[in-house]
């Protein structure tokens, strides 16, 4: 069997990918203003389920972009997500990307309190005197701790990107975040991952940059 390949120049691969995504989405309804976020998640994963399972609180994208413009930093729950976020683009607005999972004080606190490092890293982040966006792609315990900190009035994030992947407490932790008054972008259900958390952050950054041009 002869397999035919598309003749696409390297610089045009991403553009062509988005053309295919747009075509295959067809008439699938997307919330106005969220299209690029959804399409980037599909581009990252080749999974069209994100067109249906990505949930946005009212005005979440605009609120997130404004927070970034005002210098918000991003806290992740994995080094993989941290590595995937465009730190140079974020730095143009004064923000940084943090991941405290490997910090010795976080490991020590987790051991002392009998929690996960993800839980302890959220406590460390909450002590930062900064406007924060949380991008959680791996640990539902991070989302659970964020929910607790919000309920205790100890934290008021600019946005929570809740996209941990897995089976244990994943669905429940996402639903809890969606019950708060904090702006959120959540991948409802079991799907997600650090790559999805990073690509949502990058989609927001690219949208801001496009508006500057």
PDB file of C-alpha atoms in Angstrom:
ATOM      1  CA  UNK A   1       0.000   0.000   0.000  1.00  0.00           C
ATOM      2  CA  UNK A   2       1.372   3.380  -0.994  1.00  0.00           C
ATOM      3  CA  UNK A   3       1.091   6.050   1.692  1.00  0.00           C
ATOM      4  CA  UNK A   4       0.856   9.612   0.429  1.00  0.00           C
ATOM      5  CA  UNK A   5       2.371  12.390   2.544  1.00  0.00           C
ATOM      6  CA  UNK A   6       1.441  16.047   2.567  1.00  0.00           C
ATOM      7  CA  UNK A   7       4.189  18.283   1.245  1.00  0.00           C
ATOM      8  CA  UNK A   8       4.342  20.823   4.046  1.00  0.00           C
ATOM      9  CA  UNK A   9       7.314  23.043   4.800  1.00  0.00           C
ATOM     10  CA  UNK A  10       8.606  22.784   8.409  1.00  0.00           C
ATOM     11  CA  UNK A  11       7.624  26.384   9.143  1.00  0.00           C
ATOM     12  CA  UNK A  12       4.060  25.683   7.997  1.00  0.00           C
ATOM     13  CA  UNK A  13       3.399  22.479   9.974  1.00  0.00           C
ATOM     14  CA  UNK A  14       1.738  24.222  12.919  1.00  0.00           C
ATOM     15  CA  UNK A  15      -0.387  26.376  10.621  1.00  0.00           C
ATOM     16  CA  UNK A  16      -1.478  23.311   8.680  1.00  0.00           C
ATOM     17  CA  UNK A  17      -2.263  21.463  11.920  1.00  0.00           C
ATOM     18  CA  UNK A  18      -4.573  24.246  13.038  1.00  0.00           C
ATOM     19  CA  UNK A  19      -6.293  24.249   9.661  1.00  0.00           C
ATOM     20  CA  UNK A  20      -7.003  20.526  10.090  1.00  0.00           C
ATOM     21  CA  UNK A  21      -8.225  21.049  13.663  1.00  0.00           C
ATOM     22  CA  UNK A  22     -10.554  23.858  12.579  1.00  0.00           C
ATOM     23  CA  UNK A  23     -11.929  21.769   9.718  1.00  0.00           C
ATOM     24  CA  UNK A  24     -12.513  18.692  11.872  1.00  0.00           C
ATOM     25  CA  UNK A  25     -14.178  20.714  14.613  1.00  0.00           C
ATOM     26  CA  UNK A  26     -16.711  21.761  12.017  1.00  0.00           C
ATOM     27  CA  UNK A  27     -19.808  23.152  13.719  1.00  0.00           C
ATOM     28  CA  UNK A  28     -18.770  22.085  17.227  1.00  0.00           C
ATOM     29  CA  UNK A  29     -19.878  24.994  19.438  1.00  0.00           C
ATOM     30  CA  UNK A  30     -17.065  26.746  21.318  1.00  0.00           C
ATOM     31  CA  UNK A  31     -17.442  29.587  23.782  1.00  0.00           C
ATOM     32  CA  UNK A  32     -16.459  32.843  22.026  1.00  0.00           C
ATOM     33  CA  UNK A  33     -12.997  33.919  23.157  1.00  0.00           C
ATOM     34  CA  UNK A  34     -11.905  30.419  24.196  1.00  0.00           C
ATOM     35  CA  UNK A  35     -11.305  29.004  20.720  1.00  0.00           C
ATOM     36  CA  UNK A  36      -7.512  29.304  20.718  1.00  0.00           C
ATOM     37  CA  UNK A  37      -7.221  27.674  24.141  1.00  0.00           C
ATOM     38  CA  UNK A  38      -9.333  24.727  23.012  1.00  0.00           C
ATOM     39  CA  UNK A  39      -7.519  24.348  19.704  1.00  0.00           C
ATOM     40  CA  UNK A  40      -4.103  24.448  21.378  1.00  0.00           C
ATOM     41  CA  UNK A  41      -5.156  21.677  23.759  1.00  0.00           C
ATOM     42  CA  UNK A  42      -6.259  19.611  20.778  1.00  0.00           C
ATOM     43  CA  UNK A  43      -3.025  20.450  18.951  1.00  0.00           C
ATOM     44  CA  UNK A  44      -0.977  19.311  21.960  1.00  0.00           C
ATOM     45  CA  UNK A  45      -2.882  16.069  22.534  1.00  0.00           C
ATOM     46  CA  UNK A  46      -4.582  15.211  19.200  1.00  0.00           C
ATOM     47  CA  UNK A  47      -7.659  14.668  21.377  1.00  0.00           C
ATOM     48  CA  UNK A  48     -10.832  16.376  20.209  1.00  0.00           C
ATOM     49  CA  UNK A  49     -12.564  15.620  23.511  1.00  0.00           C
ATOM     50  CA  UNK A  50     -11.120  18.916  24.773  1.00  0.00           C
ATOM     51  CA  UNK A  51     -13.659  20.708  22.602  1.00  0.00           C
ATOM     52  CA  UNK A  52     -16.307  19.369  24.983  1.00  0.00           C
ATOM     53  CA  UNK A  53     -14.618  18.791  28.335  1.00  0.00           C
ATOM     54  CA  UNK A  54     -12.818  22.132  28.756  1.00  0.00           C
ATOM     55  CA  UNK A  55     -14.899  24.274  31.106  1.00  0.00           C
ATOM     56  CA  UNK A  56     -14.403  28.017  31.530  1.00  0.00           C
ATOM     57  CA  UNK A  57     -15.798  30.189  34.290  1.00  0.00           C
ATOM     58  CA  UNK A  58     -17.401  33.392  33.054  1.00  0.00           C
ATOM     59  CA  UNK A  59     -14.763  35.698  31.578  1.00  0.00           C
ATOM     60  CA  UNK A  60     -11.903  33.420  32.640  1.00  0.00           C
ATOM     61  CA  UNK A  61      -9.767  34.005  29.543  1.00  0.00           C
ATOM     62  CA  UNK A  62     -10.027  37.796  29.665  1.00  0.00           C
ATOM     63  CA  UNK A  63      -9.445  37.866  33.426  1.00  0.00           C
ATOM     64  CA  UNK A  64      -6.397  35.629  33.046  1.00  0.00           C
ATOM     65  CA  UNK A  65      -4.895  37.754  30.295  1.00  0.00           C
ATOM     66  CA  UNK A  66      -5.408  40.914  32.331  1.00  0.00           C
ATOM     67  CA  UNK A  67      -3.732  39.269  35.332  1.00  0.00           C
ATOM     68  CA  UNK A  68      -0.740  38.359  33.143  1.00  0.00           C
ATOM     69  CA  UNK A  69      -0.549  41.927  31.838  1.00  0.00           C
ATOM     70  CA  UNK A  70      -0.451  43.064  35.468  1.00  0.00           C
ATOM     71  CA  UNK A  71       2.550  40.832  36.211  1.00  0.00           C
ATOM     72  CA  UNK A  72       0.939  37.643  37.519  1.00  0.00           C
ATOM     73  CA  UNK A  73       3.244  34.687  38.044  1.00  0.00           C
ATOM     74  CA  UNK A  74       2.383  31.051  37.360  1.00  0.00           C
ATOM     75  CA  UNK A  75       2.710  28.184  39.847  1.00  0.00           C
ATOM     76  CA  UNK A  76       2.786  24.630  38.497  1.00  0.00           C
ATOM     77  CA  UNK A  77       2.762  21.225  40.178  1.00  0.00           C
ATOM     78  CA  UNK A  78       5.414  19.641  37.931  1.00  0.00           C
ATOM     79  CA  UNK A  79       8.775  20.582  36.485  1.00  0.00           C
ATOM     80  CA  UNK A  80       7.458  19.311  33.155  1.00  0.00           C
ATOM     81  CA  UNK A  81       4.731  21.955  33.088  1.00  0.00           C
ATOM     82  CA  UNK A  82       7.198  24.601  34.204  1.00  0.00           C
ATOM     83  CA  UNK A  83       9.557  23.633  31.383  1.00  0.00           C
ATOM     84  CA  UNK A  84       6.767  23.808  28.812  1.00  0.00           C
ATOM     85  CA  UNK A  85       5.565  27.319  29.644  1.00  0.00           C
ATOM     86  CA  UNK A  86       7.036  30.146  27.576  1.00  0.00           C
ATOM     87  CA  UNK A  87       8.905  31.895  30.371  1.00  0.00           C
ATOM     88  CA  UNK A  88      10.357  34.564  28.097  1.00  0.00           C
ATOM     89  CA  UNK A  89       6.877  35.621  26.973  1.00  0.00           C
ATOM     90  CA  UNK A  90       5.641  35.723  30.568  1.00  0.00           C
ATOM     91  CA  UNK A  91       8.688  37.729  31.696  1.00  0.00           C
ATOM     92  CA  UNK A  92       7.753  40.509  29.267  1.00  0.00           C
ATOM     93  CA  UNK A  93       4.880  41.288  31.626  1.00  0.00           C
ATOM     94  CA  UNK A  94       6.899  40.845  34.825  1.00  0.00           C
ATOM     95  CA  UNK A  95       5.808  37.305  35.714  1.00  0.00           C
ATOM     96  CA  UNK A  96       7.781  34.195  36.617  1.00  0.00           C
ATOM     97  CA  UNK A  97       7.032  30.477  36.599  1.00  0.00           C
ATOM     98  CA  UNK A  98       7.416  28.564  39.864  1.00  0.00           C
ATOM     99  CA  UNK A  99       7.441  24.887  40.741  1.00  0.00           C
ATOM    100  CA  UNK A 100       8.251  24.076  44.351  1.00  0.00           C
ATOM    101  CA  UNK A 101       7.925  20.298  44.124  1.00  0.00           C
ATOM    102  CA  UNK A 102      11.678  19.662  44.352  1.00  0.00           C
ATOM    103  CA  UNK A 103      12.329  22.124  47.178  1.00  0.00           C
ATOM    104  CA  UNK A 104      13.757  20.592  50.345  1.00  0.00           C
ATOM    105  CA  UNK A 105      11.496  22.639  52.624  1.00  0.00           C
ATOM    106  CA  UNK A 106       8.476  21.335  50.709  1.00  0.00           C
ATOM    107  CA  UNK A 107       9.663  17.741  51.086  1.00  0.00           C
ATOM    108  CA  UNK A 108      10.270  18.326  54.800  1.00  0.00           C
ATOM    109  CA  UNK A 109       6.809  19.857  55.320  1.00  0.00           C
ATOM    110  CA  UNK A 110       5.154  16.994  53.441  1.00  0.00           C
ATOM    111  CA  UNK A 111       6.905  14.419  55.628  1.00  0.00           C
ATOM    112  CA  UNK A 112       6.088  16.292  58.821  1.00  0.00           C
ATOM    113  CA  UNK A 113       2.414  16.742  57.961  1.00  0.00           C
ATOM    114  CA  UNK A 114       1.864  13.404  56.224  1.00  0.00           C
ATOM    115  CA  UNK A 115       0.779  15.066  52.984  1.00  0.00           C
ATOM    116  CA  UNK A 116       1.913  14.971  49.384  1.00  0.00           C
ATOM    117  CA  UNK A 117       4.584  17.336  48.117  1.00  0.00           C
ATOM    118  CA  UNK A 118       1.947  18.836  45.870  1.00  0.00           C
ATOM    119  CA  UNK A 119      -0.106  19.812  48.917  1.00  0.00           C
ATOM    120  CA  UNK A 120       2.929  21.303  50.648  1.00  0.00           C
ATOM    121  CA  UNK A 121       3.953  23.183  47.512  1.00  0.00           C
ATOM    122  CA  UNK A 122       0.550  24.879  47.367  1.00  0.00           C
ATOM    123  CA  UNK A 123       1.057  26.064  50.956  1.00  0.00           C
ATOM    124  CA  UNK A 124       4.434  27.515  49.968  1.00  0.00           C
ATOM    125  CA  UNK A 125       2.892  29.244  46.959  1.00  0.00           C
ATOM    126  CA  UNK A 126       0.126  30.713  49.112  1.00  0.00           C
ATOM    127  CA  UNK A 127       2.786  32.514  51.150  1.00  0.00           C
ATOM    128  CA  UNK A 128       4.029  34.401  48.087  1.00  0.00           C
ATOM    129  CA  UNK A 129       3.059  38.066  48.013  1.00  0.00           C
ATOM    130  CA  UNK A 130       2.184  37.936  44.312  1.00  0.00           C
ATOM    131  CA  UNK A 131      -0.739  37.752  41.937  1.00  0.00           C
ATOM    132  CA  UNK A 132      -0.830  34.058  41.008  1.00  0.00           C
ATOM    133  CA  UNK A 133      -2.155  31.747  38.331  1.00  0.00           C
ATOM    134  CA  UNK A 134      -2.054  28.050  39.241  1.00  0.00           C
ATOM    135  CA  UNK A 135      -1.509  25.533  36.439  1.00  0.00           C
ATOM    136  CA  UNK A 136      -2.152  22.055  37.846  1.00  0.00           C
ATOM    137  CA  UNK A 137      -1.688  19.165  35.424  1.00  0.00           C
ATOM    138  CA  UNK A 138      -0.710  16.215  37.575  1.00  0.00           C
ATOM    139  CA  UNK A 139      -1.714  16.244  41.243  1.00  0.00           C
ATOM    140  CA  UNK A 140      -5.353  16.344  42.354  1.00  0.00           C
ATOM    141  CA  UNK A 141      -4.064  16.869  45.904  1.00  0.00           C
ATOM    142  CA  UNK A 142      -2.794  20.264  44.725  1.00  0.00           C
ATOM    143  CA  UNK A 143      -6.299  21.205  43.593  1.00  0.00           C
ATOM    144  CA  UNK A 144      -7.790  19.929  46.827  1.00  0.00           C
ATOM    145  CA  UNK A 145      -5.374  22.057  48.858  1.00  0.00           C
ATOM    146  CA  UNK A 146      -6.122  25.094  46.691  1.00  0.00           C
ATOM    147  CA  UNK A 147      -9.825  24.564  47.353  1.00  0.00           C
ATOM    148  CA  UNK A 148      -9.154  24.421  51.108  1.00  0.00           C
ATOM    149  CA  UNK A 149      -6.987  27.551  51.040  1.00  0.00           C
ATOM    150  CA  UNK A 150      -9.667  29.422  49.100  1.00  0.00           C
ATOM    151  CA  UNK A 151     -12.378  28.318  51.546  1.00  0.00           C
ATOM    152  CA  UNK A 152     -10.156  29.422  54.440  1.00  0.00           C
ATOM    153  CA  UNK A 153      -9.726  32.871  52.792  1.00  0.00           C
ATOM    154  CA  UNK A 154      -5.960  32.344  52.696  1.00  0.00           C
ATOM    155  CA  UNK A 155      -5.653  32.490  48.935  1.00  0.00           C
ATOM    156  CA  UNK A 156      -7.392  34.248  46.061  1.00  0.00           C
ATOM    157  CA  UNK A 157      -5.825  33.124  42.766  1.00  0.00           C
ATOM    158  CA  UNK A 158      -6.214  35.133  39.575  1.00  0.00           C
ATOM    159  CA  UNK A 159      -6.950  31.833  37.798  1.00  0.00           C
ATOM    160  CA  UNK A 160      -6.798  28.099  38.403  1.00  0.00           C
ATOM    161  CA  UNK A 161      -6.013  25.867  35.456  1.00  0.00           C
ATOM    162  CA  UNK A 162      -7.229  22.511  36.771  1.00  0.00           C
ATOM    163  CA  UNK A 163      -6.246  19.744  34.389  1.00  0.00           C
ATOM    164  CA  UNK A 164      -4.706  16.880  36.398  1.00  0.00           C
ATOM    165  CA  UNK A 165      -4.862  13.510  34.671  1.00  0.00           C
ATOM    166  CA  UNK A 166      -5.662  10.211  36.353  1.00  0.00           C
ATOM    167  CA  UNK A 167      -8.174   8.214  38.331  1.00  0.00           C
ATOM    168  CA  UNK A 168      -7.927   8.835  42.096  1.00  0.00           C
ATOM    169  CA  UNK A 169      -9.726  11.999  43.242  1.00  0.00           C
ATOM    170  CA  UNK A 170      -9.093  13.627  39.856  1.00  0.00           C
ATOM    171  CA  UNK A 171     -12.722  14.165  38.839  1.00  0.00           C
ATOM    172  CA  UNK A 172     -13.762  15.225  42.332  1.00  0.00           C
ATOM    173  CA  UNK A 173     -10.955  17.755  42.789  1.00  0.00           C
ATOM    174  CA  UNK A 174     -11.843  19.466  39.511  1.00  0.00           C
ATOM    175  CA  UNK A 175     -15.509  19.690  40.470  1.00  0.00           C
ATOM    176  CA  UNK A 176     -14.539  21.325  43.777  1.00  0.00           C
ATOM    177  CA  UNK A 177     -12.575  24.036  41.987  1.00  0.00           C
ATOM    178  CA  UNK A 178     -15.573  24.715  39.777  1.00  0.00           C
ATOM    179  CA  UNK A 179     -17.660  25.337  42.898  1.00  0.00           C
ATOM    180  CA  UNK A 180     -15.453  28.252  43.997  1.00  0.00           C
ATOM    181  CA  UNK A 181     -15.761  31.876  42.909  1.00  0.00           C
ATOM    182  CA  UNK A 182     -12.199  31.837  41.549  1.00  0.00           C
ATOM    183  CA  UNK A 183     -11.807  32.077  37.746  1.00  0.00           C
ATOM    184  CA  UNK A 184     -10.985  28.662  36.313  1.00  0.00           C
ATOM    185  CA  UNK A 185     -10.213  26.656  33.212  1.00  0.00           C
ATOM    186  CA  UNK A 186     -10.896  22.998  34.013  1.00  0.00           C
ATOM    187  CA  UNK A 187     -10.697  19.831  31.933  1.00  0.00           C
ATOM    188  CA  UNK A 188     -13.718  18.030  33.308  1.00  0.00           C
ATOM    189  CA  UNK A 189     -13.264  14.295  33.806  1.00  0.00           C
ATOM    190  CA  UNK A 190     -10.088  12.211  33.893  1.00  0.00           C
ATOM    191  CA  UNK A 191      -8.152  13.767  31.030  1.00  0.00           C
ATOM    192  CA  UNK A 192      -5.424  16.383  31.272  1.00  0.00           C
ATOM    193  CA  UNK A 193      -1.734  16.419  32.030  1.00  0.00           C
ATOM    194  CA  UNK A 194       1.260  18.694  32.515  1.00  0.00           C
ATOM    195  CA  UNK A 195       1.466  19.277  28.775  1.00  0.00           C
ATOM    196  CA  UNK A 196      -2.135  20.488  28.743  1.00  0.00           C
ATOM    197  CA  UNK A 197      -1.508  22.795  31.722  1.00  0.00           C
ATOM    198  CA  UNK A 198       1.483  24.316  29.924  1.00  0.00           C
ATOM    199  CA  UNK A 199      -0.279  24.696  26.592  1.00  0.00           C
ATOM    200  CA  UNK A 200      -3.192  26.569  28.196  1.00  0.00           C
ATOM    201  CA  UNK A 201      -0.722  29.008  29.759  1.00  0.00           C
ATOM    202  CA  UNK A 202       0.980  29.454  26.404  1.00  0.00           C
ATOM    203  CA  UNK A 203      -2.337  29.955  24.614  1.00  0.00           C
ATOM    204  CA  UNK A 204      -3.115  32.839  26.978  1.00  0.00           C
ATOM    205  CA  UNK A 205       0.325  34.352  26.388  1.00  0.00           C
ATOM    206  CA  UNK A 206       0.017  34.035  22.595  1.00  0.00           C
ATOM    207  CA  UNK A 207      -3.402  35.662  22.678  1.00  0.00           C
ATOM    208  CA  UNK A 208      -1.976  38.653  24.546  1.00  0.00           C
ATOM    209  CA  UNK A 209       0.947  38.919  22.151  1.00  0.00           C
ATOM    210  CA  UNK A 210      -1.354  38.738  19.125  1.00  0.00           C
ATOM    211  CA  UNK A 211      -3.357  41.658  20.450  1.00  0.00           C
ATOM    212  CA  UNK A 212      -0.176  43.706  20.786  1.00  0.00           C
ATOM    213  CA  UNK A 213       0.719  43.232  17.118  1.00  0.00           C
TER     214      UNK A 213
END
